[in-house]
Amino acid sequence: MKINNFIYILLTAYLATFLRLTINNNFLISIIGSFLVGFLISKRLSNSIEKILLSGFFSCFTSFSGFIYFLYKILDQGEWIKFIIFFNLIIIVNLFTMLFGFLISRKIT
């Protein structure tokens, strides 16, 4: 991979982190990120642009650690049923949101 691509990945990661801190809502971020990932994967992007967006931007924007921290706070309170519901709900909603973004992108083009 070229050095320019590393720089672009760093810049997009910085932008994604800034946006994540600005929005400050894990659920909303995961929905927006899932929709946009679904939208983008339906496009035929070059390998380097795909790596820059998916590895740089979306890995920082929709960070897994935010999801895990949210679930940890529920578990720490001892609410197992709420944990199981939220865990499954978040994954299912994000998968369908990603599929929706994918389908919308296909309809547009």
Short mmCIF file of N, CA, C and O in Angstrom, two decimals:
data_model
loop_
_atom_site.label_atom_id
_atom_site.label_comp_id
_atom_site.label_asym_id
_atom_site.label_seq_id
_atom_site.Cartn_x
_atom_site.Cartn_y
_atom_site.Cartn_z
N MET A 1 0.85 -1.17 0.00
CA MET A 1 0.00 0.00 0.00
C MET A 1 0.90 1.24 0.00
O MET A 1 1.91 1.29 0.68
N LYS A 2 0.47 2.23 -0.72
CA LYS A 2 1.25 3.46 -0.84
C LYS A 2 1.16 4.29 0.44
O LYS A 2 0.20 4.19 1.20
N ILE A 3 2.18 5.12 0.66
CA ILE A 3 2.22 5.97 1.85
C ILE A 3 1.07 6.97 1.85
O ILE A 3 0.53 7.32 2.90
N ASN A 4 0.64 7.40 0.66
CA ASN A 4 -0.51 8.32 0.59
C ASN A 4 -1.76 7.69 1.17
O ASN A 4 -2.55 8.37 1.82
N ASN A 5 -1.95 6.41 0.91
CA ASN A 5 -3.13 5.73 1.44
C ASN A 5 -3.10 5.70 2.97
O ASN A 5 -4.14 5.84 3.61
N PHE A 6 -1.94 5.49 3.56
CA PHE A 6 -1.82 5.53 5.02
C PHE A 6 -2.18 6.90 5.56
O PHE A 6 -2.86 7.02 6.58
N ILE A 7 -1.74 7.92 4.87
CA ILE A 7 -2.06 9.29 5.29
C ILE A 7 -3.57 9.54 5.19
O ILE A 7 -4.18 10.11 6.10
N TYR A 8 -4.18 9.07 4.11
CA TYR A 8 -5.63 9.23 3.94
C TYR A 8 -6.39 8.45 5.02
O TYR A 8 -7.40 8.92 5.54
N ILE A 9 -5.91 7.26 5.34
CA ILE A 9 -6.56 6.48 6.41
C ILE A 9 -6.46 7.22 7.74
O ILE A 9 -7.45 7.31 8.48
N LEU A 10 -5.31 7.79 8.03
CA LEU A 10 -5.15 8.55 9.27
C LEU A 10 -6.06 9.78 9.30
O LEU A 10 -6.68 10.08 10.33
N LEU A 11 -6.17 10.48 8.19
CA LEU A 11 -7.02 11.67 8.13
C LEU A 11 -8.50 11.31 8.28
O LEU A 11 -9.24 11.99 8.99
N THR A 12 -8.93 10.24 7.61
CA THR A 12 -10.34 9.84 7.73
C THR A 12 -10.63 9.31 9.13
O THR A 12 -11.71 9.53 9.66
N ALA A 13 -9.65 8.64 9.75
CA ALA A 13 -9.84 8.16 11.13
C ALA A 13 -9.97 9.35 12.08
O ALA A 13 -10.79 9.33 13.00
N TYR A 14 -9.17 10.38 11.85
CA TYR A 14 -9.25 11.59 12.68
C TYR A 14 -10.62 12.25 12.52
O TYR A 14 -11.26 12.63 13.50
N LEU A 15 -11.09 12.37 11.28
CA LEU A 15 -12.39 12.97 11.02
C LEU A 15 -13.51 12.15 11.68
O LEU A 15 -14.42 12.70 12.29
N ALA A 16 -13.43 10.84 11.55
CA ALA A 16 -14.45 9.97 12.14
C ALA A 16 -14.47 10.09 13.65
O ALA A 16 -15.54 10.13 14.26
N THR A 17 -13.31 10.16 14.26
CA THR A 17 -13.23 10.30 15.71
C THR A 17 -13.83 11.63 16.15
O THR A 17 -14.56 11.71 17.14
N PHE A 18 -13.53 12.69 15.42
CA PHE A 18 -14.11 14.00 15.72
C PHE A 18 -15.64 13.95 15.63
O PHE A 18 -16.34 14.46 16.51
N LEU A 19 -16.16 13.34 14.55
CA LEU A 19 -17.62 13.24 14.40
C LEU A 19 -18.24 12.39 15.50
O LEU A 19 -19.31 12.71 16.00
N ARG A 20 -17.57 11.32 15.87
CA ARG A 20 -18.07 10.46 16.94
C ARG A 20 -18.18 11.21 18.26
O ARG A 20 -19.16 11.08 18.98
N LEU A 21 -17.18 12.01 18.56
CA LEU A 21 -17.22 12.78 19.80
C LEU A 21 -18.25 13.89 19.73
O LEU A 21 -18.83 14.27 20.75
N THR A 22 -18.50 14.41 18.55
CA THR A 22 -19.49 15.46 18.37
C THR A 22 -20.90 14.93 18.56
O THR A 22 -21.73 15.56 19.21
N ILE A 23 -21.18 13.77 17.98
CA ILE A 23 -22.54 13.20 18.07
C ILE A 23 -22.79 12.63 19.46
O ILE A 23 -23.84 12.84 20.04
N ASN A 24 -21.87 11.85 20.02
CA ASN A 24 -21.93 11.34 21.38
C ASN A 24 -23.20 10.54 21.67
O ASN A 24 -23.83 10.70 22.71
N ASN A 25 -23.61 9.69 20.73
CA ASN A 25 -24.74 8.79 20.94
C ASN A 25 -24.41 7.48 20.23
O ASN A 25 -24.48 7.41 19.00
N ASN A 26 -24.07 6.44 20.99
CA ASN A 26 -23.61 5.18 20.40
C ASN A 26 -24.62 4.55 19.46
O ASN A 26 -24.25 4.05 18.40
N PHE A 27 -25.89 4.56 19.84
CA PHE A 27 -26.90 3.92 19.00
C PHE A 27 -27.07 4.67 17.68
O PHE A 27 -27.11 4.06 16.62
N LEU A 28 -27.15 5.98 17.74
CA LEU A 28 -27.29 6.79 16.53
C LEU A 28 -26.08 6.62 15.61
O LEU A 28 -26.21 6.50 14.39
N ILE A 29 -24.90 6.60 16.19
CA ILE A 29 -23.68 6.43 15.41
C ILE A 29 -23.68 5.07 14.72
O ILE A 29 -23.32 4.96 13.54
N SER A 30 -24.09 4.03 15.43
CA SER A 30 -24.09 2.70 14.81
C SER A 30 -25.12 2.61 13.68
O SER A 30 -24.86 1.97 12.66
N ILE A 31 -26.25 3.28 13.82
CA ILE A 31 -27.26 3.27 12.76
C ILE A 31 -26.75 4.03 11.54
O ILE A 31 -26.85 3.55 10.41
N ILE A 32 -26.21 5.22 11.75
CA ILE A 32 -25.67 6.01 10.63
C ILE A 32 -24.55 5.25 9.94
O ILE A 32 -24.51 5.15 8.71
N GLY A 33 -23.64 4.70 10.74
CA GLY A 33 -22.51 3.96 10.18
C GLY A 33 -22.94 2.73 9.41
O GLY A 33 -22.43 2.46 8.32
N SER A 34 -23.88 1.98 9.94
CA SER A 34 -24.37 0.78 9.25
C SER A 34 -25.02 1.14 7.92
O SER A 34 -24.80 0.47 6.91
N PHE A 35 -25.83 2.19 7.93
CA PHE A 35 -26.48 2.61 6.69
C PHE A 35 -25.43 3.01 5.64
O PHE A 35 -25.50 2.59 4.49
N LEU A 36 -24.46 3.81 6.05
CA LEU A 36 -23.45 4.28 5.11
C LEU A 36 -22.54 3.16 4.62
O LEU A 36 -22.15 3.14 3.44
N VAL A 37 -22.21 2.21 5.48
CA VAL A 37 -21.41 1.06 5.04
C VAL A 37 -22.20 0.25 4.02
O VAL A 37 -21.67 -0.14 2.97
N GLY A 38 -23.46 0.00 4.28
CA GLY A 38 -24.30 -0.72 3.31
C GLY A 38 -24.40 0.03 2.00
O GLY A 38 -24.34 -0.56 0.92
N PHE A 39 -24.53 1.35 2.10
CA PHE A 39 -24.62 2.18 0.90
C PHE A 39 -23.33 2.09 0.08
O PHE A 39 -23.36 1.95 -1.13
N LEU A 40 -22.19 2.15 0.77
CA LEU A 40 -20.91 2.16 0.07
C LEU A 40 -20.48 0.81 -0.48
O LEU A 40 -19.84 0.74 -1.52
N ILE A 41 -20.82 -0.29 0.22
CA ILE A 41 -20.36 -1.58 -0.27
C ILE A 41 -21.10 -2.02 -1.53
O ILE A 41 -20.62 -2.88 -2.25
N SER A 42 -22.24 -1.40 -1.80
CA SER A 42 -22.93 -1.74 -3.04
C SER A 42 -22.29 -1.05 -4.24
O SER A 42 -22.52 -1.45 -5.38
N LYS A 43 -21.51 -0.02 -3.98
CA LYS A 43 -20.80 0.69 -5.05
C LYS A 43 -19.54 -0.10 -5.40
O LYS A 43 -18.97 -0.78 -4.58
N ARG A 44 -19.11 0.05 -6.60
CA ARG A 44 -17.87 -0.61 -7.01
C ARG A 44 -16.72 0.39 -6.85
O ARG A 44 -16.34 1.07 -7.79
N LEU A 45 -16.21 0.44 -5.63
CA LEU A 45 -15.13 1.35 -5.30
C LEU A 45 -13.79 0.67 -5.54
O LEU A 45 -13.68 -0.55 -5.49
N SER A 46 -12.78 1.48 -5.76
CA SER A 46 -11.45 0.90 -5.91
C SER A 46 -11.01 0.32 -4.57
O SER A 46 -11.51 0.70 -3.51
N ASN A 47 -10.08 -0.59 -4.62
CA ASN A 47 -9.60 -1.26 -3.41
C ASN A 47 -9.03 -0.27 -2.40
O ASN A 47 -9.28 -0.38 -1.21
N SER A 48 -8.27 0.72 -2.88
CA SER A 48 -7.67 1.67 -1.95
C SER A 48 -8.72 2.57 -1.32
O SER A 48 -8.66 2.86 -0.11
N ILE A 49 -9.71 3.02 -2.07
CA ILE A 49 -10.77 3.87 -1.49
C ILE A 49 -11.61 3.06 -0.51
O ILE A 49 -12.00 3.57 0.55
N GLU A 50 -11.86 1.81 -0.83
CA GLU A 50 -12.62 0.96 0.08
C GLU A 50 -11.86 0.79 1.40
O GLU A 50 -12.45 0.88 2.47
N LYS A 51 -10.56 0.57 1.34
CA LYS A 51 -9.77 0.43 2.56
C LYS A 51 -9.73 1.74 3.35
O LYS A 51 -9.82 1.72 4.58
N ILE A 52 -9.61 2.84 2.64
CA ILE A 52 -9.56 4.13 3.32
C ILE A 52 -10.88 4.40 4.05
O ILE A 52 -10.88 4.79 5.22
N LEU A 53 -11.99 4.15 3.40
CA LEU A 53 -13.29 4.42 4.03
C LEU A 53 -13.65 3.40 5.10
O LEU A 53 -14.04 3.77 6.21
N LEU A 54 -13.53 2.11 4.77
CA LEU A 54 -13.95 1.09 5.72
C LEU A 54 -12.96 0.92 6.87
O LEU A 54 -13.36 0.77 8.02
N SER A 55 -11.68 0.94 6.58
CA SER A 55 -10.68 0.76 7.64
C SER A 55 -10.39 2.06 8.37
O SER A 55 -10.14 2.06 9.58
N GLY A 56 -10.39 3.16 7.66
CA GLY A 56 -10.06 4.44 8.28
C GLY A 56 -11.26 5.09 8.94
O GLY A 56 -11.30 5.26 10.15
N PHE A 57 -12.25 5.42 8.13
CA PHE A 57 -13.37 6.20 8.65
C PHE A 57 -14.31 5.37 9.52
O PHE A 57 -14.54 5.67 10.68
N PHE A 58 -14.88 4.31 8.94
CA PHE A 58 -15.95 3.60 9.64
C PHE A 58 -15.47 2.79 10.83
O PHE A 58 -16.24 2.57 11.77
N SER A 59 -14.23 2.33 10.82
CA SER A 59 -13.75 1.60 11.99
C SER A 59 -13.61 2.53 13.19
O SER A 59 -13.76 2.10 14.33
N CYS A 60 -13.32 3.80 12.96
CA CYS A 60 -13.25 4.76 14.07
C CYS A 60 -14.61 5.35 14.39
O CYS A 60 -14.93 5.60 15.55
N PHE A 61 -15.42 5.57 13.38
CA PHE A 61 -16.72 6.19 13.60
C PHE A 61 -17.66 5.26 14.37
O PHE A 61 -18.31 5.66 15.33
N THR A 62 -17.74 4.03 13.95
CA THR A 62 -18.65 3.08 14.59
C THR A 62 -17.89 2.11 15.48
O THR A 62 -18.20 0.94 15.52
N SER A 63 -16.95 2.59 16.21
CA SER A 63 -16.01 1.73 16.93
C SER A 63 -16.73 0.68 17.77
O SER A 63 -17.74 0.94 18.42
N PHE A 64 -16.17 -0.50 17.72
CA PHE A 64 -16.69 -1.62 18.47
C PHE A 64 -16.61 -1.36 19.97
O PHE A 64 -17.46 -1.82 20.74
N SER A 65 -15.62 -0.60 20.37
CA SER A 65 -15.45 -0.33 21.80
C SER A 65 -16.62 0.47 22.37
O SER A 65 -16.99 0.29 23.53
N GLY A 66 -17.20 1.36 21.58
CA GLY A 66 -18.36 2.10 22.04
C GLY A 66 -19.55 1.18 22.29
O GLY A 66 -20.27 1.31 23.28
N PHE A 67 -19.73 0.22 21.42
CA PHE A 67 -20.79 -0.79 21.55
C PHE A 67 -20.56 -1.64 22.79
O PHE A 67 -21.46 -1.87 23.59
N ILE A 68 -19.33 -2.09 22.96
CA ILE A 68 -18.99 -2.95 24.11
C ILE A 68 -19.14 -2.18 25.42
O ILE A 68 -19.64 -2.71 26.41
N TYR A 69 -18.72 -0.92 25.44
CA TYR A 69 -18.83 -0.12 26.66
C TYR A 69 -20.30 0.08 27.05
O TYR A 69 -20.66 -0.01 28.23
N PHE A 70 -21.14 0.33 26.06
CA PHE A 70 -22.58 0.48 26.31
C PHE A 70 -23.14 -0.79 26.94
O PHE A 70 -23.87 -0.74 27.93
N LEU A 71 -22.78 -1.95 26.38
CA LEU A 71 -23.27 -3.22 26.93
C LEU A 71 -22.66 -3.51 28.30
O LEU A 71 -23.33 -4.07 29.17
N TYR A 72 -21.41 -3.14 28.50
CA TYR A 72 -20.77 -3.34 29.79
C TYR A 72 -21.49 -2.56 30.89
O TYR A 72 -21.67 -3.08 32.00
N LYS A 73 -21.90 -1.34 30.60
CA LYS A 73 -22.61 -0.54 31.61
C LYS A 73 -23.90 -1.23 32.02
O LYS A 73 -24.27 -1.20 33.20
N ILE A 74 -24.58 -1.86 31.07
CA ILE A 74 -25.82 -2.59 31.40
C ILE A 74 -25.49 -3.82 32.25
O ILE A 74 -26.16 -4.09 33.25
N LEU A 75 -24.46 -4.55 31.85
CA LEU A 75 -24.06 -5.75 32.60
C LEU A 75 -23.58 -5.40 34.01
O LEU A 75 -23.86 -6.14 34.96
N ASP A 76 -22.90 -4.30 34.13
CA ASP A 76 -22.37 -3.88 35.43
C ASP A 76 -23.49 -3.59 36.42
O ASP A 76 -23.30 -3.72 37.62
N GLN A 77 -24.64 -3.23 35.92
CA GLN A 77 -25.80 -2.98 36.77
C GLN A 77 -26.53 -4.27 37.12
O GLN A 77 -27.51 -4.25 37.85
N GLY A 78 -26.06 -5.40 36.54
CA GLY A 78 -26.66 -6.70 36.84
C GLY A 78 -27.94 -6.98 36.08
O GLY A 78 -28.70 -7.87 36.46
N GLU A 79 -28.18 -6.26 35.02
CA GLU A 79 -29.42 -6.42 34.26
C GLU A 79 -29.18 -7.35 33.06
O GLU A 79 -29.01 -6.90 31.93
N TRP A 80 -29.19 -8.65 33.33
CA TRP A 80 -28.88 -9.65 32.30
C TRP A 80 -29.90 -9.68 31.19
O TRP A 80 -29.54 -9.80 30.01
N ILE A 81 -31.16 -9.61 31.51
CA ILE A 81 -32.21 -9.67 30.49
C ILE A 81 -32.12 -8.44 29.58
O ILE A 81 -32.21 -8.56 28.36
N LYS A 82 -31.94 -7.28 30.18
CA LYS A 82 -31.78 -6.06 29.39
C LYS A 82 -30.55 -6.16 28.49
O LYS A 82 -30.57 -5.74 27.34
N PHE A 83 -29.46 -6.75 29.01
CA PHE A 83 -28.25 -6.95 28.23
C PHE A 83 -28.52 -7.82 27.01
O PHE A 83 -28.13 -7.49 25.88
N ILE A 84 -29.19 -8.95 27.21
CA ILE A 84 -29.47 -9.87 26.11
C ILE A 84 -30.37 -9.21 25.08
O ILE A 84 -30.14 -9.33 23.87
N ILE A 85 -31.37 -8.48 25.52
CA ILE A 85 -32.28 -7.80 24.59
C ILE A 85 -31.53 -6.75 23.78
O ILE A 85 -31.63 -6.70 22.55
N PHE A 86 -30.77 -5.90 24.46
CA PHE A 86 -30.04 -4.85 23.74
C PHE A 86 -28.99 -5.42 22.81
O PHE A 86 -28.81 -4.94 21.69
N PHE A 87 -28.27 -6.44 23.25
CA PHE A 87 -27.25 -7.07 22.41
C PHE A 87 -27.85 -7.55 21.10
O PHE A 87 -27.35 -7.23 20.02
N ASN A 88 -28.92 -8.31 21.19
CA ASN A 88 -29.56 -8.84 19.99
C ASN A 88 -30.24 -7.75 19.17
O ASN A 88 -30.16 -7.76 17.94
N LEU A 89 -30.88 -6.83 19.84
CA LEU A 89 -31.57 -5.75 19.14
C LEU A 89 -30.60 -4.87 18.35
O LEU A 89 -30.86 -4.54 17.18
N ILE A 90 -29.49 -4.51 18.96
CA ILE A 90 -28.52 -3.66 18.29
C ILE A 90 -27.96 -4.35 17.06
O ILE A 90 -27.85 -3.75 15.98
N ILE A 91 -27.63 -5.62 17.17
CA ILE A 91 -27.08 -6.35 16.02
C ILE A 91 -28.11 -6.49 14.92
O ILE A 91 -27.82 -6.23 13.74
N ILE A 92 -29.33 -6.85 15.25
CA ILE A 92 -30.37 -7.03 14.24
C ILE A 92 -30.71 -5.70 13.57
O ILE A 92 -30.80 -5.63 12.34
N VAL A 93 -30.88 -4.64 14.34
CA VAL A 93 -31.21 -3.34 13.77
C VAL A 93 -30.09 -2.86 12.85
O VAL A 93 -30.34 -2.34 11.75
N ASN A 94 -28.84 -3.04 13.27
CA ASN A 94 -27.72 -2.61 12.44
C ASN A 94 -27.61 -3.43 11.15
O ASN A 94 -27.29 -2.87 10.10
N LEU A 95 -27.87 -4.71 11.22
CA LEU A 95 -27.84 -5.53 9.99
C LEU A 95 -28.91 -5.09 9.01
O LEU A 95 -28.67 -4.96 7.81
N PHE A 96 -30.12 -4.85 9.51
CA PHE A 96 -31.19 -4.40 8.62
C PHE A 96 -30.94 -2.99 8.10
O PHE A 96 -31.29 -2.67 6.97
N THR A 97 -30.34 -2.14 8.92
CA THR A 97 -30.01 -0.79 8.46
C THR A 97 -28.95 -0.85 7.36
O THR A 97 -29.03 -0.12 6.37
N MET A 98 -27.98 -1.73 7.52
CA MET A 98 -26.96 -1.90 6.49
C MET A 98 -27.58 -2.43 5.21
O MET A 98 -27.28 -1.95 4.12
N LEU A 99 -28.48 -3.39 5.33
CA LEU A 99 -29.18 -3.92 4.15
C LEU A 99 -30.01 -2.82 3.49
O LEU A 99 -30.04 -2.71 2.26
N PHE A 100 -30.67 -1.99 4.29
CA PHE A 100 -31.46 -0.89 3.75
C PHE A 100 -30.58 0.09 2.97
O PHE A 100 -30.93 0.52 1.88
N GLY A 101 -29.42 0.43 3.53
CA GLY A 101 -28.48 1.30 2.82
C GLY A 101 -28.01 0.68 1.52
O GLY A 101 -27.88 1.35 0.50
N PHE A 102 -27.75 -0.62 1.54
CA PHE A 102 -27.34 -1.36 0.35
C PHE A 102 -28.43 -1.28 -0.72
O PHE A 102 -28.16 -0.97 -1.89
N LEU A 103 -29.66 -1.54 -0.34
CA LEU A 103 -30.78 -1.54 -1.29
C LEU A 103 -31.06 -0.13 -1.82
O LEU A 103 -31.35 0.03 -3.01
N ILE A 104 -31.00 0.87 -0.96
CA ILE A 104 -31.19 2.26 -1.42
C ILE A 104 -30.13 2.63 -2.44
O ILE A 104 -30.41 3.25 -3.46
N SER A 105 -28.90 2.25 -2.16
CA SER A 105 -27.81 2.55 -3.09
C SER A 105 -28.02 1.88 -4.44
O SER A 105 -27.76 2.47 -5.48
N ARG A 106 -28.51 0.66 -4.42
CA ARG A 106 -28.78 -0.05 -5.68
C ARG A 106 -29.93 0.60 -6.45
O ARG A 106 -29.90 0.63 -7.68
N LYS A 107 -30.92 1.11 -5.75
CA LYS A 107 -32.06 1.77 -6.41
C LYS A 107 -31.64 3.07 -7.06
O LYS A 107 -32.16 3.44 -8.10
N ILE A 108 -30.71 3.78 -6.42
CA ILE A 108 -30.27 5.08 -6.95
C ILE A 108 -29.49 4.91 -8.24
O ILE A 108 -29.63 5.68 -9.17
N THR A 109 -28.65 3.85 -8.30
CA THR A 109 -27.81 3.66 -9.49
C THR A 109 -28.45 2.75 -10.50
O THR A 109 -29.29 2.01 -10.30
#
